[in-house]
CSV table of C-alpha atoms in Angstrom, one decimal:
chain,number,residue,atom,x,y,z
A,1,UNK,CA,-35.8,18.8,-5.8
A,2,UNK,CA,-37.7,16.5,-3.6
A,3,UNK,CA,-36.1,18.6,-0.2
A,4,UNK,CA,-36.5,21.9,-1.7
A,5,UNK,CA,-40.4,21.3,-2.5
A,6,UNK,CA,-40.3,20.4,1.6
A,7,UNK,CA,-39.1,23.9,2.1
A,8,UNK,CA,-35.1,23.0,2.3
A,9,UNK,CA,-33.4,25.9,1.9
A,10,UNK,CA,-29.7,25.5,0.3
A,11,UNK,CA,-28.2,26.9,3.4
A,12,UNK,CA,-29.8,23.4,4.7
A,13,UNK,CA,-29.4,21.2,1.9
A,14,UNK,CA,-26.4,19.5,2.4
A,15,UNK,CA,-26.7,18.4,6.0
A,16,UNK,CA,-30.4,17.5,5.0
A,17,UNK,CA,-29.2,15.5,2.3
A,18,UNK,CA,-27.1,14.0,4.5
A,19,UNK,CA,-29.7,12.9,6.9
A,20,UNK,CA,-31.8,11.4,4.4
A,21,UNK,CA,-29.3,9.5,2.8
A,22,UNK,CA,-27.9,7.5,5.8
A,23,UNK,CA,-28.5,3.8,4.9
A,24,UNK,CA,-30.7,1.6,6.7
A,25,UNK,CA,-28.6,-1.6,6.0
A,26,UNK,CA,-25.1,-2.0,8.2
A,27,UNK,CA,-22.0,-2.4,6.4
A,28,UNK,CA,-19.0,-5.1,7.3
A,29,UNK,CA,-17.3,-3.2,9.8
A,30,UNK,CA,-20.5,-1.8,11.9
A,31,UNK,CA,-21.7,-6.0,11.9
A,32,UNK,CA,-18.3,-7.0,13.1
A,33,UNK,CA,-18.2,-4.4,15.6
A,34,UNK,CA,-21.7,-5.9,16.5
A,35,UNK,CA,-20.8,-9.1,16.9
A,36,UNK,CA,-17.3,-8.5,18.8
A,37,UNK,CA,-19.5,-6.7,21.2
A,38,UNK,CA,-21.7,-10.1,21.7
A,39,UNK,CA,-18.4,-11.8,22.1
A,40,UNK,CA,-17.3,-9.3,25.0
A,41,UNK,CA,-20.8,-9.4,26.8
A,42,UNK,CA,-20.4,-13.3,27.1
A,43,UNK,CA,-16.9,-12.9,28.6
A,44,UNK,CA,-17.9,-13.8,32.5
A,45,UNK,CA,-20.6,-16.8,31.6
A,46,UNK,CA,-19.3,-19.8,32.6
A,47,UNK,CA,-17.8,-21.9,30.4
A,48,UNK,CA,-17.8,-20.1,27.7
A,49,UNK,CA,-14.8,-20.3,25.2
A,50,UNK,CA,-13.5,-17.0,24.2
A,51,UNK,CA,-10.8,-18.6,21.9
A,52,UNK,CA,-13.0,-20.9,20.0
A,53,UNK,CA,-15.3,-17.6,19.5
A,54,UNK,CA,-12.8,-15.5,18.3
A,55,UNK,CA,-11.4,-18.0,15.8
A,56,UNK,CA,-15.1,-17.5,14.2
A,57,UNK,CA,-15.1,-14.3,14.0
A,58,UNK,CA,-11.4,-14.3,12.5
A,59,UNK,CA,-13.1,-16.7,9.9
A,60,UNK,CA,-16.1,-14.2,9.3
A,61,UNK,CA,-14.0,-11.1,9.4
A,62,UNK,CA,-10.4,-11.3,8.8
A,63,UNK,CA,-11.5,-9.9,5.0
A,64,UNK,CA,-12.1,-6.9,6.2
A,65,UNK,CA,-8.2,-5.8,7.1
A,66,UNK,CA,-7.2,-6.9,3.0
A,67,UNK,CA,-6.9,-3.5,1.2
A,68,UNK,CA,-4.2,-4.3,-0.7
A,69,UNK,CA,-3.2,-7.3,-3.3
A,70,UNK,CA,-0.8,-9.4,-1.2
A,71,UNK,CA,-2.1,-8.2,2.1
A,72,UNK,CA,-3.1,-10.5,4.4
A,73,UNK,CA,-6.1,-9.3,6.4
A,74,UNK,CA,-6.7,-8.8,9.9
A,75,UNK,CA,-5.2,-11.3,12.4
A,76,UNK,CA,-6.9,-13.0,15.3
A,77,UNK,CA,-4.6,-10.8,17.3
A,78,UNK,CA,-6.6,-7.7,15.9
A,79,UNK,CA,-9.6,-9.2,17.1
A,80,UNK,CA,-8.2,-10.0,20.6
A,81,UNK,CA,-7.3,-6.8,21.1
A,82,UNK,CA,-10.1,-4.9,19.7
A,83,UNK,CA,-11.8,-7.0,22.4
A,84,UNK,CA,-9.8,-5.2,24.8
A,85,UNK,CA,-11.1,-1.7,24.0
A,86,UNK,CA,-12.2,-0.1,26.6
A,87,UNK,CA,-14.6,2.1,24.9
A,88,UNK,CA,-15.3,-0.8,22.6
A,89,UNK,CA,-19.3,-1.0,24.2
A,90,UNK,CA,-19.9,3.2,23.0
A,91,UNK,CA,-18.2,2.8,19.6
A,92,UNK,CA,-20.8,2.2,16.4
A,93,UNK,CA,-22.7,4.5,14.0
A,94,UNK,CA,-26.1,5.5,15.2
A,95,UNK,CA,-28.5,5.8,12.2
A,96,UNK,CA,-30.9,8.5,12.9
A,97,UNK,CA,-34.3,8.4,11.8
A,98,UNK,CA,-36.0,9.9,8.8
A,99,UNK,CA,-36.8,13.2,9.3
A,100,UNK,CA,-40.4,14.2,10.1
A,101,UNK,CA,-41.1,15.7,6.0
A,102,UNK,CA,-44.5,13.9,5.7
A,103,UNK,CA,-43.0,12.1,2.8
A,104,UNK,CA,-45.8,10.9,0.2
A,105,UNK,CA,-45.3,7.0,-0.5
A,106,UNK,CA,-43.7,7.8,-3.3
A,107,UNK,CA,-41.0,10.4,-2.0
A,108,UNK,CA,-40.4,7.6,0.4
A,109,UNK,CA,-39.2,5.2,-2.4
A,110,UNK,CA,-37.2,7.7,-3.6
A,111,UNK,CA,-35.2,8.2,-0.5
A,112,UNK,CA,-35.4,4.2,0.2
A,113,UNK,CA,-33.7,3.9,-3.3
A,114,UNK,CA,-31.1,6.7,-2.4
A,115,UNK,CA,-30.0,5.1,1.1
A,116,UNK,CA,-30.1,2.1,-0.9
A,117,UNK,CA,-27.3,3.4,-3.6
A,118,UNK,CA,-25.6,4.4,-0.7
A,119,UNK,CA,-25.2,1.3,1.3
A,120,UNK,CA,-24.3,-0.5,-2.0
A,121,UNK,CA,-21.3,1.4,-2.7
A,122,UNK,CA,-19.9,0.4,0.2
A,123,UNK,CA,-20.8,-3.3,0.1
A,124,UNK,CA,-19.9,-3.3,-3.9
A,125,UNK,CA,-16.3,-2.4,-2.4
A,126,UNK,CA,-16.3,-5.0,0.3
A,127,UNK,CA,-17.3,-8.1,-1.9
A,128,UNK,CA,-14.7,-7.4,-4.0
A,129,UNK,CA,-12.4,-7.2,-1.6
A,130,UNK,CA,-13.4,-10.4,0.1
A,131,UNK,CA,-13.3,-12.0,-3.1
A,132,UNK,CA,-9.6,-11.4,-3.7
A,133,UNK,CA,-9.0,-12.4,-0.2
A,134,UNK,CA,-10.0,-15.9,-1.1
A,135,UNK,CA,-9.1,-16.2,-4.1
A,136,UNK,CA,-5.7,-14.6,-3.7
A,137,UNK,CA,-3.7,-18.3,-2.4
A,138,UNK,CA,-5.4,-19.8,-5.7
A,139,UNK,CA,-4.0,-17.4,-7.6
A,140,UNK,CA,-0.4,-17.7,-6.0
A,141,UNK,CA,-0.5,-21.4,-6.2
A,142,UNK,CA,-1.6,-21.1,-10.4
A,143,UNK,CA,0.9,-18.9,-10.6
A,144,UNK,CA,3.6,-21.4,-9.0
A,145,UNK,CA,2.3,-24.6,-11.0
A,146,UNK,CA,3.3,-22.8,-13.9
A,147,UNK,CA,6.8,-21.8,-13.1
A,148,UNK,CA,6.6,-18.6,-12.0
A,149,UNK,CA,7.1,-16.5,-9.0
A,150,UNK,CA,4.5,-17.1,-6.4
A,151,UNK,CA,3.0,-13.1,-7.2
A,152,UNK,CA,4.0,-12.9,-10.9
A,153,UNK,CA,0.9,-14.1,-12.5
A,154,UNK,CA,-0.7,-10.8,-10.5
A,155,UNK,CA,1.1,-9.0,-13.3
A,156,UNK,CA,-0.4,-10.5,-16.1
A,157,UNK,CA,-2.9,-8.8,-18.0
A,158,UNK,CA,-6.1,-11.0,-19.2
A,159,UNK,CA,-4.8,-12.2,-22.8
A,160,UNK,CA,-2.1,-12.8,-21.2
A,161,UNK,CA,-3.2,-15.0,-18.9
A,162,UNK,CA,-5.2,-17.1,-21.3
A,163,UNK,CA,-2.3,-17.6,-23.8
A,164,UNK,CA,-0.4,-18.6,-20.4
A,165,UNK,CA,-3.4,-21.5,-19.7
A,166,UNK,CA,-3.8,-22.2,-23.0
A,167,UNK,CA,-0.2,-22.3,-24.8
A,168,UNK,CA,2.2,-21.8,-21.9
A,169,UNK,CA,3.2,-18.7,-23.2
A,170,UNK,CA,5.0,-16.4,-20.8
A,171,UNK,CA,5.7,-12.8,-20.1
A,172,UNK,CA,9.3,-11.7,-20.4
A,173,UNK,CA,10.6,-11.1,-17.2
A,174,UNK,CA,12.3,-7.8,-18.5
A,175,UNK,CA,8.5,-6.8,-18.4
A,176,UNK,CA,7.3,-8.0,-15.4
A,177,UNK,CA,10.1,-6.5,-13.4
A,178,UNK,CA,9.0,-3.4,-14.9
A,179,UNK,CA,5.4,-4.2,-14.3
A,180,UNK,CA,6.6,-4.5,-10.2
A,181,UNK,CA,8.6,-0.9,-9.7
A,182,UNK,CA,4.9,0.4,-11.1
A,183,UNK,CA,2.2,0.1,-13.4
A,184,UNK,CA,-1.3,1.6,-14.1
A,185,UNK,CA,-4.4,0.9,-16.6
A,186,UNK,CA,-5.1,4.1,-18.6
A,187,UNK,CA,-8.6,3.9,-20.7
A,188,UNK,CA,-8.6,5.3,-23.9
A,189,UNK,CA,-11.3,5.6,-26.5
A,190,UNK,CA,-12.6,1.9,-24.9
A,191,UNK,CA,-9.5,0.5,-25.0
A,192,UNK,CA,-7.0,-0.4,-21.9
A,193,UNK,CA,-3.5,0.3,-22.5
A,194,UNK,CA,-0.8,-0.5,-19.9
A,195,UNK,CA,1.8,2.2,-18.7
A,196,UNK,CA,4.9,1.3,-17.4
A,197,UNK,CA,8.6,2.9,-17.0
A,198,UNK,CA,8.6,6.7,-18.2
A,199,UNK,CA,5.1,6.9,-19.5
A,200,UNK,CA,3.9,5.9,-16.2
A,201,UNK,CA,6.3,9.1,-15.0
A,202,UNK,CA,4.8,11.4,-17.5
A,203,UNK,CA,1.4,10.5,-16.7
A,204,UNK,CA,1.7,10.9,-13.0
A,205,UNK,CA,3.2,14.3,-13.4
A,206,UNK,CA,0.2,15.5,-15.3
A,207,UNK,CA,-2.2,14.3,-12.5
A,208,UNK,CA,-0.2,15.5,-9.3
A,209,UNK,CA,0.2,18.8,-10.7
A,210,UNK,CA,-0.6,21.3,-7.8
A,211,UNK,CA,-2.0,24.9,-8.1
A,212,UNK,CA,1.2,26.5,-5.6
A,213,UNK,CA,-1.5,29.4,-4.4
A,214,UNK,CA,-3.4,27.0,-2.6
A,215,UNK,CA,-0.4,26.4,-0.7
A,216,UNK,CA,-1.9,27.9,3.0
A,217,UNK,CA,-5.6,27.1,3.0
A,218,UNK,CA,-7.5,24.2,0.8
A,219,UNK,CA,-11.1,24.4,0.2
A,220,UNK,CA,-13.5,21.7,-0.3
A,221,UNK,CA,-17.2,20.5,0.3
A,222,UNK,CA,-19.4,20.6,3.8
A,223,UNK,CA,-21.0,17.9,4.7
A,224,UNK,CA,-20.6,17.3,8.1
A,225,UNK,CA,-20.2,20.8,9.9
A,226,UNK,CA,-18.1,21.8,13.3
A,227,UNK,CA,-14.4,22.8,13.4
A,228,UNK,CA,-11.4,21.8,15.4
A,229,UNK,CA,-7.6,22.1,14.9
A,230,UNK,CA,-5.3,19.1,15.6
A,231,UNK,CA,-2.3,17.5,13.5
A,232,UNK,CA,-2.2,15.9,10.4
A,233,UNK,CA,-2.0,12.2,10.0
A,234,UNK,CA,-1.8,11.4,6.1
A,235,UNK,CA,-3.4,7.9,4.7
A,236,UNK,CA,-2.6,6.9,1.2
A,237,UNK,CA,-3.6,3.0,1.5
A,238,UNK,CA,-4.5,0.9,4.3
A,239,UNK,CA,-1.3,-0.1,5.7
A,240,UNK,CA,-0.7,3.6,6.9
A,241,UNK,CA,-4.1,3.5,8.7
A,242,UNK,CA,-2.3,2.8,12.5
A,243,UNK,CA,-0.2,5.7,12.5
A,244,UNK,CA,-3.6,7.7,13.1
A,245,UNK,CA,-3.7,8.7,17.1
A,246,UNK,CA,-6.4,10.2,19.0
A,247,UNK,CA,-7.4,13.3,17.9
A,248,UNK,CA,-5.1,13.8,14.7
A,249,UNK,CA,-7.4,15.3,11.3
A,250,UNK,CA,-7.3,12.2,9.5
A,251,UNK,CA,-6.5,13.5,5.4
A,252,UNK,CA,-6.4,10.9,2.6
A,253,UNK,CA,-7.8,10.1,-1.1
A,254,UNK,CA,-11.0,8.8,0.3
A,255,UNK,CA,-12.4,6.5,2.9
A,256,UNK,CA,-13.8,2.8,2.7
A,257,UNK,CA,-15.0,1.1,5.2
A,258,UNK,CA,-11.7,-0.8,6.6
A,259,UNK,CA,-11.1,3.2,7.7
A,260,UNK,CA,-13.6,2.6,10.3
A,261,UNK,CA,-11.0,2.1,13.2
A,262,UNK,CA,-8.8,4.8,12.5
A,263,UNK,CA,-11.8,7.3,11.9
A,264,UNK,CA,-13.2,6.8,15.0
A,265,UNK,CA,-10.0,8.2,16.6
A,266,UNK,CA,-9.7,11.2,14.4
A,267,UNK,CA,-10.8,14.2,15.1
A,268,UNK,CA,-11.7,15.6,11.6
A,269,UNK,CA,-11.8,14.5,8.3
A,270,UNK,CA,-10.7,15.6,5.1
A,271,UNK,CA,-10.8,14.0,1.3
A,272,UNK,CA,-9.4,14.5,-1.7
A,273,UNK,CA,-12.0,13.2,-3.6
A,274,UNK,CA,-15.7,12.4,-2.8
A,275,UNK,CA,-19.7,14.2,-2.6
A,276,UNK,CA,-22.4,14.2,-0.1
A,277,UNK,CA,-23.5,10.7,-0.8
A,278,UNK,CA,-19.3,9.4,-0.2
A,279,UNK,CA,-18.4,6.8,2.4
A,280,UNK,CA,-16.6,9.9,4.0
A,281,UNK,CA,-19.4,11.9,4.4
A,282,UNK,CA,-21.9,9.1,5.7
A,283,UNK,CA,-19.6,8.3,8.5
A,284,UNK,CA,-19.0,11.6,9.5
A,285,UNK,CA,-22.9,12.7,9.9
A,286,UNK,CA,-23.2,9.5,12.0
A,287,UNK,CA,-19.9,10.2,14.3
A,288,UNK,CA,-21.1,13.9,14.5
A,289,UNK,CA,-17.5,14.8,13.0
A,290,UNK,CA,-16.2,17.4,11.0
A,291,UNK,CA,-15.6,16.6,7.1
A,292,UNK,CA,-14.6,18.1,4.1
A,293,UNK,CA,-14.6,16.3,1.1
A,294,UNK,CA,-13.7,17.0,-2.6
A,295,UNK,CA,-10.6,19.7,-1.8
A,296,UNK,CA,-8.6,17.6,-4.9
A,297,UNK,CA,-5.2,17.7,-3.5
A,298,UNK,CA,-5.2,17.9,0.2
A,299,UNK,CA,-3.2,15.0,0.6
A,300,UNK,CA,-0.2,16.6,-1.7
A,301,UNK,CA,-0.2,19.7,0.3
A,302,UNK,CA,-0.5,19.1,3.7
A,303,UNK,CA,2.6,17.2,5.5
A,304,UNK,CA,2.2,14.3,8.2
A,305,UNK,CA,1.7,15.8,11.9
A,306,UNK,CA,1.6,19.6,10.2
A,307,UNK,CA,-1.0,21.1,13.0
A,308,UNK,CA,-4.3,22.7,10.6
A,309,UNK,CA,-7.6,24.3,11.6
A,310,UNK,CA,-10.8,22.5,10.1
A,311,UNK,CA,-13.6,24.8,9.1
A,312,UNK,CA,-16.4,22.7,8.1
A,313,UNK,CA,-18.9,25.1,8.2
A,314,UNK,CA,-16.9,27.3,5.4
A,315,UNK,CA,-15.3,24.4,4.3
A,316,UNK,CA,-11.6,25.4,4.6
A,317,UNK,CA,-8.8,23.6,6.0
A,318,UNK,CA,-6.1,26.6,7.4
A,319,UNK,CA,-2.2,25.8,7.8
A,320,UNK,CA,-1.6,26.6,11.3
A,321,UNK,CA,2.5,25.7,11.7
């Protein structure tokens, strides 16, 4: 409401909305990507210790690369050879300024608090992420003190784990080998309840259904226009994120910021899920990239290195061969 009384037609909205929204803050990866380029500038000044100052930013960073329960994070190697990019000095996000609206001071805290919500969404993610990364040897050493395997108490649920502290009491391991092969937490009428076994098959059927006669061409959202064509490079998790190569239209589930790396080398991007305020969408406006976001099921119908046309200003993604 705020951009249309500024004469924002909806044509315009989207990529105005866009602009507005880009946060002011910097998120994990754009600081590290700071910092590594301090670390590079100081390379040729006498004496200084490039080991010692990559060990510090392993200790700062490494949280960053853990996606995953059991994952490990990134390794000093990652950093050393990050430093070795040679187009490590023109990678970053560029934040644009505000556009020239004559915003009243009270439009202005409006968009403050909306660049605001943005920027925490992604930091939400990353402290929560950095906090299983340190507490994640805790929890394999409790889980060891008490007999178990060294990632079983992972499979506990939280009753369990307090009749565990409290009385010892342990889960059968019938049911924790079950809990391994797959597992999810459905939500129902405020109550958890854990699926496991066939009901976990069931369930996942119902979701993963595809409509067939969007086989050829997915639609989705604009929010960062241009087109391109290039192949398709699938990313369910994190540990899939090096198989992406220069130029490939990156398509996954959604993006968070430890995509940074592999984004800058696609060409395009596409998501199943995600709006114009998304992580997906941010990034793309500042890398002046194609996006699509929201198409619900690209990643079940296009296949790995399939070559696809990306429309992002009719936001369709076209089957080439």
């Amino acid at each position: 409401e705020l951009l249309k009384n500024h004469g924002v037609t909806d044509e315009q909205m989207t990529d105005k909305l866009l602009e507005v929204s880009v946060p002011d803050k910097r998120n994990g990866p754009e600081l590290e990507l700071i910092d590594l380029k301090r670390i590079k500038k100081h390379l040729t000044d006498p004496g200084f210790d490039v080991e010692n100052a990559l060990r510090e930013h392993w200790k700062k960073y490494a949280y960053l690369g853990y996606r995953d329960v059991f994952s490990s994070g990134y390794s000093i190697d990652f950093f050393r050879s990050s430093l070795q990019e040679k187009d490590l000095n023109e990678m970053g996000l560029t934040h644009p300024p505000l556009l020239e609206f004559n915003f009243s001071p009270d439009e202005l805290q409006v968009i403050h608090l909306l660049k605001e919500f943005v920027w925490f969404r992604n930091y939400r993610t990353e402290r929560f992420f950095e906090g299983m990364f340190f507490l994640e040897p805790l929890w394999k050493q409790l889980s060891l003190s008490f007999g178990l395997g060294e990632h079983d108490l992972f499979y506990y649920l939280t009753d369990e784990v307090s009749k565990l502290f409290t009385h010892g009491d342990k889960v059968p391991v019938a049911d924790l080998e079950q809990r391994k092969q797959g597992s999810a937490l459905l939500l129902d009428d405020n109550h958890f309840l854990l699926l496991t076994g066939d009901l976990l098959k069931q369930k996942e059927s119902a979701i993963q259904e595809v409509d067939e006669s969007a086989s050829q061409e997915i639609k989705g959202m604009v929010v960062c226009r241009g087109e391109c064509q290039g192949p398709v490079s699938i990313v369910h998790n994190d540990s899939e994120l090096d198989k992406v190569n220069d130029g490939d239209i990156l398509v996954t589930g959604m993006t968070t910021p430890d995509y940074i790396p592999a984004l800058r080398k696609a060409a395009a991007f596409v998501t199943d899920e995600g709006g114009v305020t998304c992580h997906a969408a941010i990034v793309a406006r500042e890398m002046k990239k194609p996006c699509i976001v929201g198409t619900k099921h690209a990643t079940q119908i296009l296949k790995d290195r399939e070559l696809v046309q990306v429309d992002a200003n009719a936001g369709i993604v076209k089957i080439i061969s």
